[in-house]
Coordinates of C-alpha atoms in Angstrom, one line a residue:
X20 CA -58.7 -90.9 -78.3
X21 CA -61.4 -92.2 -76.0
X22 CA -62.0 -93.0 -72.3
X23 CA -60.1 -96.2 -71.5
X24 CA -58.6 -98.2 -68.7
X25 CA -56.1 -101.0 -68.7
X26 CA -54.5 -102.9 -65.8
X27 CA -50.7 -102.6 -65.6
X28 CA -50.2 -104.4 -62.3
X29 CA -52.5 -106.5 -60.3
X30 CA -51.2 -108.2 -57.1
X31 CA -52.7 -109.9 -54.1
X32 CA -51.1 -110.7 -50.8
X33 CA -53.3 -112.3 -48.1
X34 CA -56.5 -110.4 -48.1
X35 CA -55.4 -107.3 -49.9
X36 CA -55.5 -106.9 -53.7
X37 CA -53.5 -103.9 -55.1
X38 CA -54.4 -102.8 -58.6
X39 CA -52.6 -100.2 -60.8
X40 CA -54.2 -99.0 -64.0
X41 CA -53.3 -96.7 -66.9
X42 CA -56.3 -94.5 -67.8
X43 CA -57.3 -92.0 -70.5
X44 CA -60.0 -89.5 -69.5
X45 CA -61.5 -86.0 -70.2
X46 CA -59.2 -83.5 -68.4
X47 CA -62.2 -81.5 -67.3
X48 CA -63.2 -84.3 -64.8
X49 CA -59.7 -84.4 -63.2
X50 CA -60.7 -82.3 -60.2
X51 CA -63.5 -84.8 -59.3
X52 CA -61.2 -87.8 -59.7
X53 CA -58.6 -86.1 -57.5
X54 CA -61.0 -86.1 -54.5
X55 CA -60.3 -89.8 -53.9
X56 CA -57.6 -89.8 -51.2
X57 CA -57.2 -93.6 -51.2
X58 CA -56.0 -93.4 -54.8
X59 CA -52.4 -92.8 -55.7
X60 CA -52.1 -91.1 -59.1
X61 CA -49.8 -89.5 -61.6
X62 CA -51.5 -87.5 -64.3
X63 CA -50.1 -86.1 -67.5
X64 CA -49.1 -82.4 -67.0
X65 CA -50.2 -79.7 -69.5
X66 CA -46.8 -78.0 -69.0
X67 CA -45.0 -81.2 -70.3
X68 CA -46.6 -81.2 -73.8
X69 CA -45.2 -79.0 -76.5
X70 CA -47.7 -76.3 -77.4
X71 CA -48.0 -77.1 -81.2
X72 CA -48.4 -80.8 -80.5
X73 CA -51.1 -80.1 -78.0
X74 CA -52.9 -77.8 -80.4
X75 CA -52.8 -80.4 -83.1
X76 CA -54.3 -83.0 -80.8
X77 CA -57.2 -80.8 -79.7
X78 CA -57.9 -79.6 -83.3
X79 CA -58.1 -83.2 -84.5
X80 CA -59.6 -85.0 -81.5
X81 CA -61.1 -82.7 -78.9
X82 CA -62.5 -84.2 -75.7
X83 CA -66.2 -83.7 -76.0
X84 CA -69.1 -84.5 -73.6
X85 CA -70.5 -88.0 -73.7
X86 CA -74.0 -86.7 -73.1
X87 CA -75.9 -83.5 -73.8
X88 CA -78.7 -82.9 -71.3
X89 CA -80.8 -80.0 -70.2
X90 CA -80.0 -77.8 -67.2
X91 CA -82.1 -78.0 -64.1
X92 CA -81.8 -77.1 -60.4
X93 CA -79.3 -79.2 -58.5
X94 CA -76.2 -81.0 -59.8
X95 CA -77.8 -83.7 -61.9
X96 CA -78.8 -82.8 -65.5
X97 CA -82.3 -83.2 -66.9
X98 CA -83.6 -84.8 -70.0
X99 CA -81.5 -85.1 -73.2
X100 CA -81.5 -82.2 -75.6
X101 CA -83.2 -82.6 -78.9
X102 CA -81.1 -83.8 -81.9
X103 CA -81.1 -80.3 -83.3
X104 CA -80.1 -78.8 -79.9
X105 CA -77.3 -81.3 -79.5
X106 CA -75.8 -80.4 -82.9
X107 CA -76.1 -76.7 -82.0
X108 CA -74.3 -77.4 -78.6
X109 CA -71.5 -79.2 -80.4
X110 CA -71.0 -76.4 -82.8
X111 CA -70.8 -73.8 -80.0
X112 CA -68.4 -76.0 -78.0
X113 CA -66.1 -76.4 -81.1
X114 CA -66.4 -72.7 -81.9
X115 CA -65.1 -71.9 -78.4
X116 CA -62.4 -74.4 -78.9
X117 CA -61.3 -72.7 -82.2
X118 CA -61.2 -69.4 -80.4
X119 CA -58.9 -70.7 -77.7
X120 CA -56.7 -72.6 -80.2
X121 CA -56.3 -69.3 -82.1
X122 CA -55.4 -67.4 -78.9
X123 CA -52.9 -70.0 -77.7
X124 CA -51.2 -70.1 -81.1
X125 CA -50.8 -66.3 -80.8
X126 CA -49.3 -66.8 -77.3
X127 CA -46.9 -69.4 -78.6
X128 CA -45.7 -67.0 -81.3
X129 CA -44.8 -64.3 -78.8
X130 CA -43.0 -66.9 -76.8
X131 CA -45.2 -67.6 -73.7
X132 CA -44.2 -70.8 -72.0
X133 CA -46.4 -73.9 -72.4
X134 CA -47.0 -74.0 -68.6
X135 CA -49.3 -71.1 -69.1
X136 CA -50.3 -71.2 -72.8
X137 CA -51.5 -74.8 -72.7
X138 CA -53.8 -74.2 -69.7
X139 CA -56.3 -72.2 -71.9
X140 CA -57.2 -75.3 -74.0
X141 CA -57.5 -77.7 -71.1
X142 CA -61.4 -78.0 -71.5
X143 CA -60.8 -79.9 -74.8
X144 CA -57.8 -82.0 -73.7
X145 CA -57.7 -85.7 -73.2
X146 CA -55.3 -86.7 -70.4
X147 CA -53.5 -89.8 -69.4
X148 CA -52.7 -91.1 -65.9
X149 CA -51.6 -94.0 -63.7
X150 CA -53.8 -94.7 -60.7
X151 CA -53.3 -97.3 -57.9
X152 CA -55.6 -98.4 -55.1
X153 CA -56.6 -101.5 -53.2
X154 CA -59.6 -103.4 -54.4
X155 CA -61.5 -102.3 -51.3
X156 CA -60.9 -98.7 -52.2
X157 CA -61.8 -99.2 -55.8
X158 CA -65.2 -100.8 -54.8
X159 CA -66.0 -97.8 -52.6
X160 CA -65.2 -95.5 -55.5
X161 CA -67.4 -97.5 -57.9
X162 CA -70.4 -97.0 -55.6
X163 CA -70.0 -93.3 -55.9
X164 CA -68.8 -92.8 -59.4
X165 CA -70.7 -95.5 -61.3
X166 CA -74.0 -94.1 -59.9
X167 CA -76.5 -92.6 -62.3
X168 CA -76.1 -89.2 -60.6
X169 CA -72.4 -89.0 -61.3
X170 CA -71.0 -86.7 -64.0
X171 CA -71.4 -88.8 -67.2
X172 CA -67.7 -88.5 -68.2
X173 CA -66.5 -89.6 -64.8
X174 CA -69.1 -92.4 -64.7
X175 CA -67.8 -93.7 -68.1
X176 CA -64.2 -93.6 -66.8
X177 CA -65.0 -95.6 -63.6
X178 CA -67.1 -98.1 -65.5
X179 CA -64.1 -98.7 -67.8
X180 CA -61.9 -99.1 -64.6
X181 CA -64.4 -101.5 -63.1
X182 CA -64.6 -103.6 -66.3
X183 CA -60.8 -103.7 -66.6
X184 CA -60.4 -104.9 -63.0
X185 CA -63.2 -107.5 -63.5
X186 CA -61.3 -108.9 -66.4
X187 CA -57.9 -109.0 -64.6
X188 CA -56.6 -111.8 -62.5
X189 CA -54.1 -110.8 -59.7
X190 CA -50.7 -112.3 -59.2
X191 CA -50.6 -114.1 -55.9
X192 CA -47.7 -112.7 -54.0
X193 CA -45.6 -114.1 -51.1
X194 CA -44.1 -112.0 -48.3
X195 CA -41.1 -110.2 -49.8
X196 CA -42.5 -110.0 -53.4
X197 CA -43.1 -106.6 -55.0
X198 CA -45.9 -104.8 -56.8
X199 CA -44.2 -103.0 -59.8
X200 CA -46.4 -101.3 -62.4
X201 CA -45.0 -101.6 -66.0
X202 CA -42.2 -103.9 -65.0
X203 CA -42.2 -107.1 -67.0
X204 CA -40.9 -109.5 -64.4
X205 CA -39.9 -113.2 -64.8
X206 CA -43.2 -114.4 -63.3
X207 CA -45.5 -111.9 -65.0
X208 CA -46.4 -108.3 -65.6
X209 CA -46.1 -105.9 -62.6
X210 CA -44.5 -108.5 -60.3
X211 CA -41.1 -109.1 -58.7
X212 CA -40.2 -112.5 -57.3
X213 CA -38.5 -112.2 -54.0
X214 CA -36.0 -115.0 -54.8
X215 CA -34.3 -112.8 -57.4
X216 CA -31.1 -110.8 -56.7
X217 CA -31.5 -107.6 -54.7
X218 CA -29.4 -105.6 -57.1
X219 CA -31.8 -106.5 -59.9
X220 CA -34.7 -105.6 -57.7
X221 CA -33.4 -102.1 -57.2
X222 CA -33.1 -101.7 -61.0
X223 CA -36.7 -103.0 -61.4
X224 CA -37.9 -100.4 -58.9
X225 CA -36.2 -97.7 -60.9
X226 CA -37.8 -99.0 -64.1
X227 CA -41.2 -99.1 -62.6
X228 CA -40.9 -95.7 -61.0
X229 CA -39.6 -94.2 -64.2
X230 CA -42.4 -95.6 -66.3
X231 CA -45.0 -94.1 -63.9
X232 CA -43.2 -90.7 -64.0
X233 CA -43.1 -90.7 -67.8
X234 CA -46.9 -90.6 -68.1
X235 CA -46.5 -86.8 -68.4
X236 CA -44.8 -87.2 -71.8
X237 CA -47.2 -89.8 -73.4
X238 CA -44.1 -91.8 -74.3
X239 CA -42.7 -94.8 -72.5
X240 CA -39.1 -95.9 -72.4
X241 CA -38.5 -98.8 -70.0
X242 CA -34.8 -99.2 -70.6
X243 CA -32.6 -99.1 -67.5
X244 CA -30.6 -96.2 -68.9
X245 CA -33.8 -94.1 -69.2
X246 CA -35.0 -95.3 -65.8
X247 CA -31.8 -94.2 -64.1
X248 CA -32.0 -90.8 -65.7
X249 CA -35.6 -90.2 -64.7
X250 CA -35.1 -91.6 -61.2
X251 CA -32.2 -89.3 -60.6
X252 CA -34.4 -86.3 -61.7
X253 CA -36.9 -87.2 -59.0
X254 CA -34.4 -86.1 -56.3
X255 CA -35.4 -88.8 -53.9
X256 CA -33.8 -89.1 -50.5
X257 CA -31.4 -92.0 -49.7
X258 CA -31.4 -93.5 -46.2
X259 CA -33.1 -90.5 -44.8
X260 CA -30.7 -88.0 -46.4
X261 CA -32.6 -85.5 -48.5
X262 CA -31.0 -83.7 -51.5
X263 CA -31.0 -79.9 -51.7
X264 CA -33.7 -79.8 -54.3
X265 CA -37.2 -80.9 -53.2
X266 CA -38.0 -84.6 -54.0
X267 CA -40.8 -85.7 -56.3
X268 CA -42.3 -88.7 -54.4
X269 CA -45.6 -89.3 -56.2
X270 CA -44.3 -91.9 -58.7
X271 CA -43.1 -94.1 -55.9
X272 CA -46.6 -94.4 -54.3
X273 CA -47.4 -97.1 -56.9
X274 CA -44.6 -99.3 -55.8
X275 CA -45.2 -101.6 -52.8
X276 CA -43.7 -104.6 -51.1
X277 CA -45.9 -107.5 -49.8
X278 CA -45.3 -108.2 -46.1
X279 CA -46.3 -107.5 -42.6
X280 CA -46.8 -103.8 -41.9
X281 CA -45.9 -103.3 -38.2
X282 CA -46.6 -99.5 -38.5
X283 CA -49.7 -98.5 -40.5
X284 CA -47.9 -95.3 -41.5
X285 CA -45.7 -97.4 -43.7
X286 CA -48.6 -98.3 -45.9
X287 CA -49.2 -94.7 -46.8
X288 CA -52.6 -94.0 -48.5
X289 CA -53.0 -97.8 -49.3
X290 CA -54.3 -98.1 -45.7
X291 CA -53.2 -101.8 -45.7
X292 CA -51.5 -104.0 -43.2
X293 CA -50.3 -106.2 -46.1
X294 CA -48.3 -103.8 -48.3
X295 CA -45.5 -101.4 -47.5
X296 CA -45.6 -98.4 -49.8
X297 CA -42.2 -97.5 -51.2
X298 CA -42.9 -93.8 -50.8
X299 CA -43.3 -94.1 -47.1
X300 CA -40.1 -96.2 -46.8
X301 CA -38.2 -93.4 -48.6
X302 CA -39.8 -90.7 -46.5
X303 CA -38.9 -92.6 -43.3
X304 CA -35.4 -93.4 -44.4
X305 CA -35.9 -97.2 -44.1
X306 CA -35.9 -98.2 -47.8
X307 CA -32.7 -100.4 -47.4
X308 CA -34.5 -102.5 -44.8
X309 CA -36.9 -103.6 -47.6
X310 CA -34.2 -105.4 -49.6

């Protein structure tokens, strides 16, 4: 596995371009990536992957540093280690990995759940995620994360995102059209034509939401049957009525309707007057007004 980014929905309405990507990254940079508040994201969970499958992946393809540089005062590393020192550093990192793999395997044998056992091998994990932000927000992130002083692994990630966005062309939306990651609409990927039937639109939203939520499992099933099953497990409110169990809203942050936003709160963390974020509509109990 390697650092990668691919666009799964790219929409533009008036002056706002909304872009959703699927990314692969080193898990040890996740905390830095999560500091970006204008970015909606769903990231693979360590507790969702079977222990033995996770151990096999880390044994065969550990997430290793992209650079090996000398320590110095401050946050930015110094000059590169010598070839001999790099090889020694790699050996030590893999030795620490092997120790942790051995320990986690022992924890698995005594029955400790993966939500704890898998945590101890996170430094060598690759992780997968879905991230959404406006083009304006992405450009602000690139200024920070594509900078030479950024952590090399996060710089490589954001350079891959920047390249993927540069190569993508947005679908031009009209008022009433929808931004739907992973949904293969009639007009194109990640797009819903407002002229289609409302009932089908609700199914499309379920499929899109489900596919975002499934990122935790590294498998993707875009069937309506699977979508309805996953959507139900999210315990989302309906017309302002909340179920007993707490809702899982985050997958719905990537879904948005193009149109005039009369209340900026409806745009959520997209901070746009051109897109209504589906999560905010659900929270406010106004989702039926979007159809």
